Short mmCIF file of C-alpha atoms in Angstrom, two decimals:
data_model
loop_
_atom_site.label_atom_id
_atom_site.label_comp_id
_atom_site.label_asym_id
_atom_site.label_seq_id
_atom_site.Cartn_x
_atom_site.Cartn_y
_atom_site.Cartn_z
CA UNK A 1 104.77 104.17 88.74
CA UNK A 2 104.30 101.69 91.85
CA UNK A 3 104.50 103.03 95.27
CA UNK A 4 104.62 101.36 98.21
CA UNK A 5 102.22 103.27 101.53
CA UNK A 6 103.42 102.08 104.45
CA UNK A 7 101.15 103.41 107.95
CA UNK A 8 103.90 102.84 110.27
CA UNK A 9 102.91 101.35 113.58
CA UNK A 10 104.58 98.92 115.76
CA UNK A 11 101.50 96.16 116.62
CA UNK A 12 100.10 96.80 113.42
CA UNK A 13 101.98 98.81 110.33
CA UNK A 14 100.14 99.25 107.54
CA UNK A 15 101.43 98.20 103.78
CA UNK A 16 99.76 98.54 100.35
CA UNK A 17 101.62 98.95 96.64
CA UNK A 18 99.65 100.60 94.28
CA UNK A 19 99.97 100.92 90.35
CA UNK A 20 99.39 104.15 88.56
CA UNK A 21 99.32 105.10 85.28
CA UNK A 22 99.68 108.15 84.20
CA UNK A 23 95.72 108.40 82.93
CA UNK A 24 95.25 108.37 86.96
CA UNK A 25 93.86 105.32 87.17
CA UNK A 26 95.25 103.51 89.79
CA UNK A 27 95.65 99.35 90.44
CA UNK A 28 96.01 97.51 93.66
CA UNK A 29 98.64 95.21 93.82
CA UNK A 30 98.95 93.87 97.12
CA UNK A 31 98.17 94.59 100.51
CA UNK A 32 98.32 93.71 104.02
CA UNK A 33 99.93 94.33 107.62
CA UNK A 34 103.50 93.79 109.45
CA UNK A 35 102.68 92.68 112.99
CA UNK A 36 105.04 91.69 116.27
CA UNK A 37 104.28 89.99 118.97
CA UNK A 38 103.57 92.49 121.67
CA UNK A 39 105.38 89.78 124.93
CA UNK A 40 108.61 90.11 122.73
CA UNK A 41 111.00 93.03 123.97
CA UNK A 42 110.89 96.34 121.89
CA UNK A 43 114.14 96.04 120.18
CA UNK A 44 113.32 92.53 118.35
CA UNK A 45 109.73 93.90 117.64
CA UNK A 46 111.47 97.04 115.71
CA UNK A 47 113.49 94.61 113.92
CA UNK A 48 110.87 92.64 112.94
CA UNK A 49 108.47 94.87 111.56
CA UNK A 50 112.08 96.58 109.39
CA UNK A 51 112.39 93.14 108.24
CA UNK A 52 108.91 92.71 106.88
CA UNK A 53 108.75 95.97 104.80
CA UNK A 54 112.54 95.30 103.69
CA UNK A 55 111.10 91.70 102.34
CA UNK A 56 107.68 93.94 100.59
CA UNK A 57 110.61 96.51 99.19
CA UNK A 58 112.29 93.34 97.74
CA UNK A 59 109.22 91.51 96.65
CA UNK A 60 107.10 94.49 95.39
CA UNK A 61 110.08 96.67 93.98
CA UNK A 62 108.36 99.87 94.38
CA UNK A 63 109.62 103.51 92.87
CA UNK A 64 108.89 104.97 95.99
CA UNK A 65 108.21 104.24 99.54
CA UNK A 66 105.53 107.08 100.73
CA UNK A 67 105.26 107.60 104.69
CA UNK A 68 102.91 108.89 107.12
CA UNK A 69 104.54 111.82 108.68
CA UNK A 70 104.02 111.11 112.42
CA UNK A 71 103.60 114.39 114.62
CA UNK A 72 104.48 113.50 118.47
CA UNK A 73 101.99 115.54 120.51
CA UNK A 74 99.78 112.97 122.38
CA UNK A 75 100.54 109.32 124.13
CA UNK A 76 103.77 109.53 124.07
CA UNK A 77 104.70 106.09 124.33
CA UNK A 78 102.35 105.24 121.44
CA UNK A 79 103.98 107.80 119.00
CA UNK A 80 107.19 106.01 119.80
CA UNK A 81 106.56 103.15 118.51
CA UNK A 82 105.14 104.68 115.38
CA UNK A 83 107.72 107.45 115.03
CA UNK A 84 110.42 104.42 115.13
CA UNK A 85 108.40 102.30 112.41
CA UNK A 86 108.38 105.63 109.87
CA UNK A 87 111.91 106.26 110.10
CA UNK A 88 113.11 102.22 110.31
CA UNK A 89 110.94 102.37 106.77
CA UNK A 90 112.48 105.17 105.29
CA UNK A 91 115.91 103.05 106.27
CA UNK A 92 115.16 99.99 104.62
CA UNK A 93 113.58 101.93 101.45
CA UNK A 94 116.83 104.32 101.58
CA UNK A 95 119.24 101.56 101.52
CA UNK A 96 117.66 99.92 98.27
CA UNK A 97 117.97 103.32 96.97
CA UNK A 98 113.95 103.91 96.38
CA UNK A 99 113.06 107.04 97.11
CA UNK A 100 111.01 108.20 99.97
CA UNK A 101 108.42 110.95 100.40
CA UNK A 102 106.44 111.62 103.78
CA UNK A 103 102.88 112.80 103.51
CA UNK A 104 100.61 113.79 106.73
CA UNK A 105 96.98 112.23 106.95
CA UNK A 106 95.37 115.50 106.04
CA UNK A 107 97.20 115.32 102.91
CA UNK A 108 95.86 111.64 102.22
CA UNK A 109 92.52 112.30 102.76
CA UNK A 110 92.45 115.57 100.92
CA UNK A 111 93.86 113.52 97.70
CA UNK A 112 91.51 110.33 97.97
CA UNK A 113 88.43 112.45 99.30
CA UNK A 114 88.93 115.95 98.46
CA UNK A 115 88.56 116.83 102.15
CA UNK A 116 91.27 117.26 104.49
CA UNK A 117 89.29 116.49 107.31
CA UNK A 118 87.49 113.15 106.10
CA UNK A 119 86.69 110.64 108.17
CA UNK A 120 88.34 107.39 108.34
CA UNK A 121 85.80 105.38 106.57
CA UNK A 122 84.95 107.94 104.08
CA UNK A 123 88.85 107.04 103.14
CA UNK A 124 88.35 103.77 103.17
CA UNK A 125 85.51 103.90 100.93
CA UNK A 126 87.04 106.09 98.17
CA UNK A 127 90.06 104.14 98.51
CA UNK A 128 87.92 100.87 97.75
CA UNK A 129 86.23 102.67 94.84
CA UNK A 130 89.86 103.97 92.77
CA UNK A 131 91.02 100.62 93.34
CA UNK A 132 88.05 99.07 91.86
CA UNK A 133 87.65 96.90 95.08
CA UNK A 134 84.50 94.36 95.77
CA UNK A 135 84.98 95.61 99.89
CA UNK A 136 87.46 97.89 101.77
CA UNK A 137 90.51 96.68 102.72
CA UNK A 138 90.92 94.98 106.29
CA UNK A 139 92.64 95.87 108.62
CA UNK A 140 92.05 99.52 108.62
CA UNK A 141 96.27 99.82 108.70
CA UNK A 142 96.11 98.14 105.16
CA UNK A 143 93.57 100.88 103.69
CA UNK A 144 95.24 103.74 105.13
CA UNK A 145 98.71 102.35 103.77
CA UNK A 146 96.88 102.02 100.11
CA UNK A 147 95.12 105.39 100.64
CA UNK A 148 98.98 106.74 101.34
CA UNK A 149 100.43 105.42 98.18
CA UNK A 150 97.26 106.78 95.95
CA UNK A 151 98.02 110.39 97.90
CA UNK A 152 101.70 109.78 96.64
CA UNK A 153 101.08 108.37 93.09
CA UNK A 154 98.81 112.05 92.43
CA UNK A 155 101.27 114.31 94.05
CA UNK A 156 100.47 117.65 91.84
CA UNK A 157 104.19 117.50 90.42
CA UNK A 158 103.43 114.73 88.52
CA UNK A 159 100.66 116.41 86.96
CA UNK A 160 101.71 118.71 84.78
CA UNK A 161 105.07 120.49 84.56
CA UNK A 162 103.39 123.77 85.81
CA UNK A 163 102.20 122.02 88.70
CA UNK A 164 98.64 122.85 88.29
CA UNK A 165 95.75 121.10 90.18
CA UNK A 166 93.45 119.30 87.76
CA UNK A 167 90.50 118.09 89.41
CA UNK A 168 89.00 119.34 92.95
CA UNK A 169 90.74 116.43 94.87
CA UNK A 170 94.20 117.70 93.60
CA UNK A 171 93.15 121.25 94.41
CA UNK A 172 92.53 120.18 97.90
CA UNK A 173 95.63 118.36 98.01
CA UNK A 174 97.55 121.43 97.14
CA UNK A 175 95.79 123.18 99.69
CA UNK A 176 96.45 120.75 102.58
CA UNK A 177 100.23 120.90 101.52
CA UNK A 178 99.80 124.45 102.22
CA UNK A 179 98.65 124.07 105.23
CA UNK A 180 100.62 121.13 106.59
CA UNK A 181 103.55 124.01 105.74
CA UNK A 182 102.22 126.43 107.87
CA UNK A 183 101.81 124.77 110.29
CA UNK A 184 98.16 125.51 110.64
CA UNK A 185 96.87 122.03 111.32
CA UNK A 186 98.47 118.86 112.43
CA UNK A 187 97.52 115.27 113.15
CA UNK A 188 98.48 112.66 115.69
CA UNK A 189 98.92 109.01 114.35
CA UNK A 190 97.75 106.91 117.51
CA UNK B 1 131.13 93.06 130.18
CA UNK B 2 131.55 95.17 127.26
CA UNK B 3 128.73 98.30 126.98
CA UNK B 4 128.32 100.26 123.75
CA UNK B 5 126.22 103.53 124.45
CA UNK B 6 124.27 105.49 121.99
CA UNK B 7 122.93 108.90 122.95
CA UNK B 8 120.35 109.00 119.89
CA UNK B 9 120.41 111.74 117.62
CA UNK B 10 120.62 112.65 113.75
CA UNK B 11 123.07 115.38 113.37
CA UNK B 12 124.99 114.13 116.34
CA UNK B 13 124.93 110.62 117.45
CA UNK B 14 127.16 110.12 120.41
CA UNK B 15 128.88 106.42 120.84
CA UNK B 16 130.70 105.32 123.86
CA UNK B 17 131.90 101.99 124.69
CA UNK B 18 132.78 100.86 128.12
CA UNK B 19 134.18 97.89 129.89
CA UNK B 20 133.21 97.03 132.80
CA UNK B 21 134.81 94.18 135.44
CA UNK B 22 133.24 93.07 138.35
CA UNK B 23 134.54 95.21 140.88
CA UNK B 24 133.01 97.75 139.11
CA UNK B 25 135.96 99.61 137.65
CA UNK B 26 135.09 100.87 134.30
CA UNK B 27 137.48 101.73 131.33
CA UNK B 28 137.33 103.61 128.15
CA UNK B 29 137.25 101.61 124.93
CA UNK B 30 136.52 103.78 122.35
CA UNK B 31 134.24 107.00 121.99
CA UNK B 32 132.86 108.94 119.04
CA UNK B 33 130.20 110.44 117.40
CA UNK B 34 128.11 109.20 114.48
CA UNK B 35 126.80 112.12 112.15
CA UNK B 36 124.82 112.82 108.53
CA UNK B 37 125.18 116.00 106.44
CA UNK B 38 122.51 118.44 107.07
CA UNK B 39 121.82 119.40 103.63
CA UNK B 40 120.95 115.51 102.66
CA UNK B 41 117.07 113.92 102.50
CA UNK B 42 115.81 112.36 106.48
CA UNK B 43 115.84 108.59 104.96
CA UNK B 44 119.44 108.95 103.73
CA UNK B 45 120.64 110.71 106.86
CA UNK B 46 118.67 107.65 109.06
CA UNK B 47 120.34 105.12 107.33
CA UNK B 48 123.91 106.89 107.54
CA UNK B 49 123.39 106.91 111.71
CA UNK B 50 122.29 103.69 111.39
CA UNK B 51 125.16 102.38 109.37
CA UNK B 52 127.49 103.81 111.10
CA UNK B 53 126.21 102.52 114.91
CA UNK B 54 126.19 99.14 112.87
CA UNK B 55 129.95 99.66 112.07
CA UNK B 56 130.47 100.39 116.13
CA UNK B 57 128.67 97.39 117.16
CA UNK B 58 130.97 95.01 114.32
CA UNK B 59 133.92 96.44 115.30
CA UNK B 60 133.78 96.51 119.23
CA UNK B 61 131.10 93.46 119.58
CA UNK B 62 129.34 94.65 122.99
CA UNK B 63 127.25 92.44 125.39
CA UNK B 64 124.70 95.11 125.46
CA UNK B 65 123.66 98.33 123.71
CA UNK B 66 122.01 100.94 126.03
CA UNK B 67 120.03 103.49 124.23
CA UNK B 68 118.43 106.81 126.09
CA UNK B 69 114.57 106.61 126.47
CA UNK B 70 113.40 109.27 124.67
CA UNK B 71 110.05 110.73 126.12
CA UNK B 72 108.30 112.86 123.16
CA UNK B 73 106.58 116.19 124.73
CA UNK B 74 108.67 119.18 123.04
CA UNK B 75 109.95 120.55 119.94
CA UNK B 76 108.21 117.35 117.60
CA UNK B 77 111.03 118.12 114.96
CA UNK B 78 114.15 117.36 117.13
CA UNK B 79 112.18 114.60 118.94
CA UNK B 80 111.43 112.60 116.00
CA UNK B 81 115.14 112.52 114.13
CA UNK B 82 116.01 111.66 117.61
CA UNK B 83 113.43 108.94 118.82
CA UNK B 84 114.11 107.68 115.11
CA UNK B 85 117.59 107.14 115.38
CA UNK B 86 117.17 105.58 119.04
CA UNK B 87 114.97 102.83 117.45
CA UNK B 88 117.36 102.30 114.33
CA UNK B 89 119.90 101.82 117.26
CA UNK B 90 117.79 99.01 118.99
CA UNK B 91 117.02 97.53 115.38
CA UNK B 92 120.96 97.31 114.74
CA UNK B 93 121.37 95.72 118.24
CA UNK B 94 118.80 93.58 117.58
CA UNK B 95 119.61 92.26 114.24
CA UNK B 96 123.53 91.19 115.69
CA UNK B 97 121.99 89.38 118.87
CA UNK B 98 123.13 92.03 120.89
CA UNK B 99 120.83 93.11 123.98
CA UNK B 100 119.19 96.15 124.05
CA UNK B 101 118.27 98.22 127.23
CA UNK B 102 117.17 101.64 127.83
CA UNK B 103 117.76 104.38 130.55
CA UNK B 104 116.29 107.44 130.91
CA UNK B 105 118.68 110.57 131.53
CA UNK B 106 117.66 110.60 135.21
CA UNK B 107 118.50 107.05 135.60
CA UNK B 108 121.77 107.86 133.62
CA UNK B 109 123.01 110.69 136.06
CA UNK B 110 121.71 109.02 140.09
CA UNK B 111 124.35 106.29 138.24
CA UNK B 112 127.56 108.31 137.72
CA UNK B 113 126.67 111.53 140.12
CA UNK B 114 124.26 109.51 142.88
CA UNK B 115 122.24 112.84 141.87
CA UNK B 116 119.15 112.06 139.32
CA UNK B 117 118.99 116.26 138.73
CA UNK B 118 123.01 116.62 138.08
CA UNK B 119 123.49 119.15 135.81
CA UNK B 120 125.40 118.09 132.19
CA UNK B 121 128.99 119.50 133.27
CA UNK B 122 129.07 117.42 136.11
CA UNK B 123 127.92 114.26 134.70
CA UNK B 124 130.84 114.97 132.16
CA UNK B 125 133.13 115.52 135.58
CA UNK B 126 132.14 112.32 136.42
CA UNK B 127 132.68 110.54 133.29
CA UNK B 128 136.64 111.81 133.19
CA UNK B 129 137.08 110.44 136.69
CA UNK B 130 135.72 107.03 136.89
CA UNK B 131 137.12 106.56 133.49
CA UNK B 132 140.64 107.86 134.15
CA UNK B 133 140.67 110.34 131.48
CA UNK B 134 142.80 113.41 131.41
CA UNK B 135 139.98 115.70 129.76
CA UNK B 136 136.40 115.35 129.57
CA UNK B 137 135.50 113.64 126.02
CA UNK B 138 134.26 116.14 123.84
CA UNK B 139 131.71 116.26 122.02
CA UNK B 140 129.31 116.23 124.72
CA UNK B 141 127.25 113.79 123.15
CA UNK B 142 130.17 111.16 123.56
CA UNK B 143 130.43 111.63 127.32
CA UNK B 144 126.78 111.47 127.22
CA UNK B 145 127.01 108.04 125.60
CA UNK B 146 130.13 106.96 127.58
CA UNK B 147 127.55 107.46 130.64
CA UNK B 148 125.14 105.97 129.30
CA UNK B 149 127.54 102.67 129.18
CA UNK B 150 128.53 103.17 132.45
CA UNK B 151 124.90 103.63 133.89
CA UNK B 152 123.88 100.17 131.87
CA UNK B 153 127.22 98.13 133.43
CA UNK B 154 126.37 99.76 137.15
CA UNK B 155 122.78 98.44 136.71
CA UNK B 156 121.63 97.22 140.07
CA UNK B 157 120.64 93.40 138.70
CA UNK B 158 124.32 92.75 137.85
CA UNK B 159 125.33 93.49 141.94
CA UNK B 160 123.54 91.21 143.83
CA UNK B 161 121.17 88.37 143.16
CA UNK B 162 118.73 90.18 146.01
CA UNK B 163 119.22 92.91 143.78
CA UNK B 164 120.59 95.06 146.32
CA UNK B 165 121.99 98.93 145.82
CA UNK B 166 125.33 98.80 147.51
CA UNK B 167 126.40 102.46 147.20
CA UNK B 168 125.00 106.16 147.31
CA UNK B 169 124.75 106.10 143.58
CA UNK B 170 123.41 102.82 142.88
CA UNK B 171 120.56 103.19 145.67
CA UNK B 172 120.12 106.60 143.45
CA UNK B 173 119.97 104.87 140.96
CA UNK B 174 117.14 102.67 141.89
CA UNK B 175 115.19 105.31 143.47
CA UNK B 176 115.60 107.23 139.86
CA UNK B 177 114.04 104.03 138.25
CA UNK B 178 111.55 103.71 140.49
CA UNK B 179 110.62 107.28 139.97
CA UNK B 180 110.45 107.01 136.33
CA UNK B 181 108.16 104.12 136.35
CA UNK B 182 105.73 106.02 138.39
CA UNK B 183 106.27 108.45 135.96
CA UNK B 184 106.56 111.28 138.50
CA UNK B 185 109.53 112.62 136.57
CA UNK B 186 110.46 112.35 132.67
CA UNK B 187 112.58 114.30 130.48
CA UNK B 188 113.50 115.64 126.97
CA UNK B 189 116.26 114.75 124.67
CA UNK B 190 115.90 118.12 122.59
#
């Protein structure tokens, strides 16, 4: 399956597409960032970074368009902007009827890393070493957004039709899923 | 000039367009409410609220689309579906060449009461009145909207070229956006 990981942000948003078979092995098959010029007014910005991941939608016809769940609980005005790219992408994926799934950055790292609570280049690291990768992928948007379609392309239900957790990383997926649910932990995209 | 207003929201988006002439008597055009089923995934229910304030801006072609700055501190949930829908608002807007502008609720009530802290019945008072209806427009999230047209087509700039606030209400209004720049005073859409 191919899924496109999109970090939403509105200076930078993240995009990767990813390949995965279902051995687990997983390809990288493009990558890179929507920007907008931060003198032009918010509206046109918006519209421009909905237009670029429309165009990667068209060009990179994913089977699903995974998310970073934004939580709004710090810099408000940053989250905004953020908040507005996620749910402009989940438009433009919605529209071309390709399915959309939200995951939150605890459940990202737990499925590339095995730890919830991994740091950023720890992510960026594993992510350069499933993708086979000579160097990690720059900007750090563009890693996260490939990290986000790996954590998408392993969701546990496409494991096994019990849903059972394979290998560590999946169990800690599973378990960050559990948490995310409860509530327990949450994380601020800024 | 021709005002559509959009008081964001997923379950509820309320539309109001307004037209204004330059001695400042407004009249009703059309008023409504934009919705998606409950029970339906967030990406599909975006891009019906989206659709359907793209319908509203085809059919009535405003000047200008004023949106309600939403400020994210409570209830993350509610905040998101509606901050979401307020940038799929500007996007539409932006995509038709239509100008966007945003106006905080205080802003929106020192415009049609002269008070920033009017409470939501009388706002709705006020909406009937200067409009010339016979009952307030229900739901509340049209008058709302409607408001938020009338707050956008009262804006000081179109006045005077000095800018100046020639009434009770419009030096309220200033003093409201003047306040909410300092950011002494900012509210919830919840």
């Amino acid at each position: 399956m191919r899924v496109l990981g999109v970090d939403p942000g509105l200076t930078r948003c993240g995009l990767g597409v990813v390949d995965s078979e279902p051995s687990r092995r997983v390809q990288m098959v493009a990558f890179g960032i929507a920007t907008s010029p931060p003198d032009d007014t918010v509206d046109r910005r918006l519209a421009a970074v909905a237009d670029a991941i429309g165009a990667w939608i068209e060009r990179y016809r994913p089977d699903a368009l995974a998310v970073e769940r934004v939580f709004a609980q710090h810099n408000a005005y940053t989250v905004s902007g953020t908040m507005q790219v996620a749910g402009l992408a989940m438009v433009e994926a919605a529209r071309r009827g390709v399915e959309v799934a939200l995951h939150t950055p605890t459940e990202v790292k737990a499925a590339v890393t095995g730890n919830g609570d991994a740091p950023k280049d720890q992510v960026a690291r594993m992510v350069t070493r499933l993708l086979g990768l000579s160097e990690p992928p720059r900007p750090a948007d563009a890693a996260d957004a490939l990290a986000l379609a790996i954590c998408h392309a392993w969701r546990p239900s496409t494991l096994s039709p019990t849903g059972q957790a394979a290998t560590a990383a999946q169990k800690a997926w599973v378990e960050a899923a559990r948490a995310a649910r409860r509530g327990r932990k949450t994380w601020v995209t800024a």
